[in-house]
Coordinates of N, CA, C and O in Angstrom, one line a residue:
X642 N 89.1 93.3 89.9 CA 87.7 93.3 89.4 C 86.7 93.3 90.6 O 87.0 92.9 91.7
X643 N 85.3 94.2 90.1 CA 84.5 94.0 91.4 C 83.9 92.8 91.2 O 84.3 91.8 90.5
X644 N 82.7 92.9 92.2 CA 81.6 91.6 92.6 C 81.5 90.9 91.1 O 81.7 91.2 89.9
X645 N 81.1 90.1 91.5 CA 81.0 88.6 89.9 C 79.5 88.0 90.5 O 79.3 88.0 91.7
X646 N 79.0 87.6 89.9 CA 77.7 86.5 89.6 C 78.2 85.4 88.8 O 78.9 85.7 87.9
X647 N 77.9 84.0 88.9 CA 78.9 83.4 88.3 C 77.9 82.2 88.2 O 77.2 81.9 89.2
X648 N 77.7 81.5 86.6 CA 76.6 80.7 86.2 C 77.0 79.5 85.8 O 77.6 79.5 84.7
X649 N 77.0 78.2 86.5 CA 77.9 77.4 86.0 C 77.4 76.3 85.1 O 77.1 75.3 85.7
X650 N 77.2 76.2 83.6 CA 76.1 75.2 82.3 C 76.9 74.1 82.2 O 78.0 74.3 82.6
X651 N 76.8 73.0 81.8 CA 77.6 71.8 81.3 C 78.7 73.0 79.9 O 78.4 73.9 79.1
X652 N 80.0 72.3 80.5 CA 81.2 72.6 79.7 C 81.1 74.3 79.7 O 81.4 74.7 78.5
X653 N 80.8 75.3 80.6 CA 81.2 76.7 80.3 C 80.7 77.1 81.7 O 79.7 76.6 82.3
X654 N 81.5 78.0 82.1 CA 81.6 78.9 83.2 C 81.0 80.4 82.8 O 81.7 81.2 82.2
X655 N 79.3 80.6 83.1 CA 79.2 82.2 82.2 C 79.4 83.2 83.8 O 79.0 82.9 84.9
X656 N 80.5 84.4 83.2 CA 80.9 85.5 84.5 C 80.6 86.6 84.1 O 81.3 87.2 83.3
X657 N 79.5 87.1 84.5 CA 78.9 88.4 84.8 C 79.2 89.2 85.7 O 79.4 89.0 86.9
X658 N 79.4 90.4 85.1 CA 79.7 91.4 86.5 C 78.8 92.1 86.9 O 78.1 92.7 86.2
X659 N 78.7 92.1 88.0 CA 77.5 93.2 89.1 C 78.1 94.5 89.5 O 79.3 95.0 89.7
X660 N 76.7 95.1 89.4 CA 76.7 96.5 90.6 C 76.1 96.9 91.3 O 75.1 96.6 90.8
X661 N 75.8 97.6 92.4 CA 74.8 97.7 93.5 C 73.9 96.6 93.3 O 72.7 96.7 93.0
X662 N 74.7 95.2 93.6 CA 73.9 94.6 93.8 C 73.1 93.3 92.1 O 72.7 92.2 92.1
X663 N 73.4 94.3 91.3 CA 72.4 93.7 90.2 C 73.4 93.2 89.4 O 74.6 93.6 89.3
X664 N 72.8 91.8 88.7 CA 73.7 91.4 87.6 C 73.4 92.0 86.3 O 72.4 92.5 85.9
X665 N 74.8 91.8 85.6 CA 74.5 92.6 84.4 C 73.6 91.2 83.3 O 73.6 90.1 83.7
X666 N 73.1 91.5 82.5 CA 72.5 90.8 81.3 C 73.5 90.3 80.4 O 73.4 89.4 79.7
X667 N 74.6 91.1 80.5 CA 75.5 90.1 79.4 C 76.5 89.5 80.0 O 76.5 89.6 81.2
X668 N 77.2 89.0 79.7 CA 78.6 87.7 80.6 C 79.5 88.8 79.9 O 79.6 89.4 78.8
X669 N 80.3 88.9 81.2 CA 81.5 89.6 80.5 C 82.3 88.2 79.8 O 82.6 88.2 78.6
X670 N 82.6 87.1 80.5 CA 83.9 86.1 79.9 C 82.7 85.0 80.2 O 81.8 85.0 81.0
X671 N 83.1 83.6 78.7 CA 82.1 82.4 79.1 C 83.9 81.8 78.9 O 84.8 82.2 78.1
X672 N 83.8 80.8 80.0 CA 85.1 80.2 79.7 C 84.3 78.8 79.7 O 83.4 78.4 80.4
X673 N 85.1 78.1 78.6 CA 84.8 76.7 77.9 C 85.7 76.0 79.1 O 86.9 76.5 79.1
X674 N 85.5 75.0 79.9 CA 85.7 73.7 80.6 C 86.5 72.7 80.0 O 87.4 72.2 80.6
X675 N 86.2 72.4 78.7 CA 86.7 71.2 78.3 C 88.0 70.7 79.1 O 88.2 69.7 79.9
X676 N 89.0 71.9 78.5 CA 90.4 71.8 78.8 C 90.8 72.5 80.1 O 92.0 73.0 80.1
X677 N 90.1 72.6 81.1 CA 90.5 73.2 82.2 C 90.9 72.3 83.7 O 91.0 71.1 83.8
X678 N 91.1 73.2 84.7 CA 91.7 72.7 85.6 C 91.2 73.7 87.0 O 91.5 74.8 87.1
X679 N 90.6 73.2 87.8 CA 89.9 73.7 89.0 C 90.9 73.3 90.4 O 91.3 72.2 90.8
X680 N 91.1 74.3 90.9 CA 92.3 74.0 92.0 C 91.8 74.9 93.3 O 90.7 75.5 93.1
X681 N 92.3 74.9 94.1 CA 91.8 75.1 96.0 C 93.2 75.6 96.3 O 94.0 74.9 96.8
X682 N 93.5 77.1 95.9 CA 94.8 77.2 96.6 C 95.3 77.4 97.8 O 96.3 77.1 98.4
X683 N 94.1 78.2 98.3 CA 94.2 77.9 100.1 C 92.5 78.1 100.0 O 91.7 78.4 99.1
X684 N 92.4 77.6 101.4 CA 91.0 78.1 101.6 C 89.8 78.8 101.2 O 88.7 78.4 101.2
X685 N 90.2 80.1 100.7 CA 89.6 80.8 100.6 C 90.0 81.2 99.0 O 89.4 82.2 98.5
X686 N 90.7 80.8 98.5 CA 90.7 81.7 97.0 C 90.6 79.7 96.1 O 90.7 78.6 96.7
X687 N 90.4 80.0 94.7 CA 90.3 78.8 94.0 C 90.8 79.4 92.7 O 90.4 80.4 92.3
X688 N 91.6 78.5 92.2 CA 92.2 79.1 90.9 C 91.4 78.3 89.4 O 91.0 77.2 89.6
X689 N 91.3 78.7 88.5 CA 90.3 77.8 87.3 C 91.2 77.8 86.3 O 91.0 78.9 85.7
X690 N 92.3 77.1 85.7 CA 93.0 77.8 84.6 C 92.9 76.6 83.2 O 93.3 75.5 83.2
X691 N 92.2 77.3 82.3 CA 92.0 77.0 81.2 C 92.8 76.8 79.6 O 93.4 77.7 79.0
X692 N 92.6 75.5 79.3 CA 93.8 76.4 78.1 C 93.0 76.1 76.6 O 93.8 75.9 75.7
X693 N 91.5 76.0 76.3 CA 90.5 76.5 75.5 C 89.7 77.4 75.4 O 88.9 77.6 76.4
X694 N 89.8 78.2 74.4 CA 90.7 78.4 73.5 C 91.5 79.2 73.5 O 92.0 79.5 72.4
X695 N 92.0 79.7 75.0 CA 93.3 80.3 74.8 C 93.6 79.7 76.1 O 92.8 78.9 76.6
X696 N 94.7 80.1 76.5 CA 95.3 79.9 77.9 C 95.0 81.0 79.1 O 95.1 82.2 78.9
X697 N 94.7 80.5 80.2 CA 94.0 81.5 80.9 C 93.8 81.4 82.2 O 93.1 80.3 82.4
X698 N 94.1 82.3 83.6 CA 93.8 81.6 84.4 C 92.8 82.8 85.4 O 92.8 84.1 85.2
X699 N 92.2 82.4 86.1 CA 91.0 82.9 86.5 C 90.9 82.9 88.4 O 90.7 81.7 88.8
X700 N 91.1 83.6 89.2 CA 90.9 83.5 90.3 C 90.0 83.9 91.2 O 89.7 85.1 91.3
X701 N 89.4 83.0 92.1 CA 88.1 83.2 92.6 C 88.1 83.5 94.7 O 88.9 82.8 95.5
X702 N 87.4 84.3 95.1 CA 87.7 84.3 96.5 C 86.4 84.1 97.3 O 85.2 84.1 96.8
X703 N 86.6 83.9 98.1 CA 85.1 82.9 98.9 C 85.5 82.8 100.1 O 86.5 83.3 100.4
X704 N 84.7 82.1 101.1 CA 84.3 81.7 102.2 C 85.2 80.3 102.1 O 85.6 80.1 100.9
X705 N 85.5 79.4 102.9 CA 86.0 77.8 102.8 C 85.1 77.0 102.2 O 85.2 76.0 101.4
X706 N 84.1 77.6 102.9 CA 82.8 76.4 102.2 C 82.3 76.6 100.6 O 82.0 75.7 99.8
X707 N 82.2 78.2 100.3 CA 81.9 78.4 98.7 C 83.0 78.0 98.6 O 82.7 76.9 98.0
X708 N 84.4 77.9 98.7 CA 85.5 77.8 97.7 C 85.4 76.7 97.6 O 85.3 76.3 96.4
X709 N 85.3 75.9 98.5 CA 84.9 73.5 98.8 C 83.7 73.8 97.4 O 84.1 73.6 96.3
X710 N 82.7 74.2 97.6 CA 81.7 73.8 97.2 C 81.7 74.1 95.3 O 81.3 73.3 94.4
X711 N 82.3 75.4 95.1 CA 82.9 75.7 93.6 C 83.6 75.1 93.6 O 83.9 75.5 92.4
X712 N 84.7 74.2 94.0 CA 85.8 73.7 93.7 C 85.2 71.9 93.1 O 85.7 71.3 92.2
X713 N 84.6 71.6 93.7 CA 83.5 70.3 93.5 C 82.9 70.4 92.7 O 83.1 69.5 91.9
X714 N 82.1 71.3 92.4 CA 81.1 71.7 91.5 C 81.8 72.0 90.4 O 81.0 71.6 89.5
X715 N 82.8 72.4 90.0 CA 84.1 72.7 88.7 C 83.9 71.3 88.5 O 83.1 70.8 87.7
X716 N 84.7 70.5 89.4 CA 85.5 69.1 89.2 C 84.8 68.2 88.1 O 85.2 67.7 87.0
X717 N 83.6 68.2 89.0 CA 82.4 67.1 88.2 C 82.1 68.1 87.0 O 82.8 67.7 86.0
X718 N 81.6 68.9 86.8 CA 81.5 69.6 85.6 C 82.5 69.3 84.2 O 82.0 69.0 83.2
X719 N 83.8 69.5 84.4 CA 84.9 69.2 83.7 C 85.1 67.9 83.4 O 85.4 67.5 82.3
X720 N 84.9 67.4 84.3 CA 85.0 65.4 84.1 C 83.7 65.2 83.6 O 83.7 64.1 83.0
X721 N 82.5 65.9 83.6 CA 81.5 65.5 82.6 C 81.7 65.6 81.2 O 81.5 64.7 80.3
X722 N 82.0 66.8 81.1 CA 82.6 67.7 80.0 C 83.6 67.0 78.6 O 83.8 67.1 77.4
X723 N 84.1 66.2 79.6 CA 85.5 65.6 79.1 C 84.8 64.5 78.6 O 84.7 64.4 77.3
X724 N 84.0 63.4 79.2 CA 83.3 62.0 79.2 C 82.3 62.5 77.7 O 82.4 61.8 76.7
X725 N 81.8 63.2 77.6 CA 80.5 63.8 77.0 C 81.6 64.1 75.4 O 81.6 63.4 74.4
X726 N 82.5 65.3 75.8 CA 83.6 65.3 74.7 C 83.8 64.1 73.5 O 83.6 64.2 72.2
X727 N 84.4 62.7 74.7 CA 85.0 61.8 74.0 C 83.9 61.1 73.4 O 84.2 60.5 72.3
X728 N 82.4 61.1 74.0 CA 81.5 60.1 73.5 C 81.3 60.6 71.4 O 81.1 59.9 70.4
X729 N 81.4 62.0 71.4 CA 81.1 62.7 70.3 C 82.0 62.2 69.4 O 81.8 61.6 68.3
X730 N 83.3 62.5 70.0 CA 84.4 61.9 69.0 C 84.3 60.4 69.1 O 84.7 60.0 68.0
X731 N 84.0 59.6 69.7 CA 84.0 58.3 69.3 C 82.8 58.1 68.6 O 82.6 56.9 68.2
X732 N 81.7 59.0 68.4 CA 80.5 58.8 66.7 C 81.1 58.9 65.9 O 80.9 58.2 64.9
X733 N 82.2 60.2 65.9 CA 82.4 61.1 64.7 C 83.5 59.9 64.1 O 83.4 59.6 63.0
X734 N 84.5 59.4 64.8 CA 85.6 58.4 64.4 C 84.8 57.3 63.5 O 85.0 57.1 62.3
X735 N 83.6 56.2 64.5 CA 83.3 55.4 64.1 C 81.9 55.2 63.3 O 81.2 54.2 63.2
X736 N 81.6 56.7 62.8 CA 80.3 56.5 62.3 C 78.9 56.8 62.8 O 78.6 56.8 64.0
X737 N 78.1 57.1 61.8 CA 77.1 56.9 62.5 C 75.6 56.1 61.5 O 76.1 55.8 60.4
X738 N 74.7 55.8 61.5 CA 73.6 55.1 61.1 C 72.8 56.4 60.4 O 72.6 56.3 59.2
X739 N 72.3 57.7 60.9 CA 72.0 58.7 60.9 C 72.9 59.2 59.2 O 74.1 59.4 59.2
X740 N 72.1 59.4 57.9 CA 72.4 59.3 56.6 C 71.6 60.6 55.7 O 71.8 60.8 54.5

């Protein structure tokens, strides 16, 4: 694949592809976080592999410092993702006031 622009929201990764420079307006892939996994396989590349709602893995190449810095930036994302997840399901389990 060529150049990527890459948008990172609570629980979704939006990946747009570029050309001369420009991003496109639509995301080619939004990969959902929930169930993912952000890794540093060497220096320079970072692997993302997802398994919501399909199984999937995603590989990214960089500088040391973007791959450190996306690789951080995933981490807490996902662990937010996850925290935020469980708080929903522990309304949906125990109720809510809201009638």
């Amino acid at each position: 694949a060529g150049p990527q622009f890459l948008v990172l929201r609570p629980g979704v990764l939006r990946i747009f592809p570029t050309e001369k420079g420009k991003r496109s307006r639509q995301a080619e892939h939004s990969v959902q976080l929930l169930r993912a996994e952000a890794v540093a396989l060497d220096p320079q590349c970072l692997q993302l592999q997802t398994r919501v709602p399909c199984e999937g893995k995603y590989f990214f190449h960089g500088s040391e410092e973007e791959i450190k810095e996306w690789t951080d930036a995933l981490a807490q994302n996902i662990a937010e993702t996850k925290t935020r997840f469980e708080r929903y399901l522990k309304v949906i389990t125990e109720g809510s006031t809201v009638y």
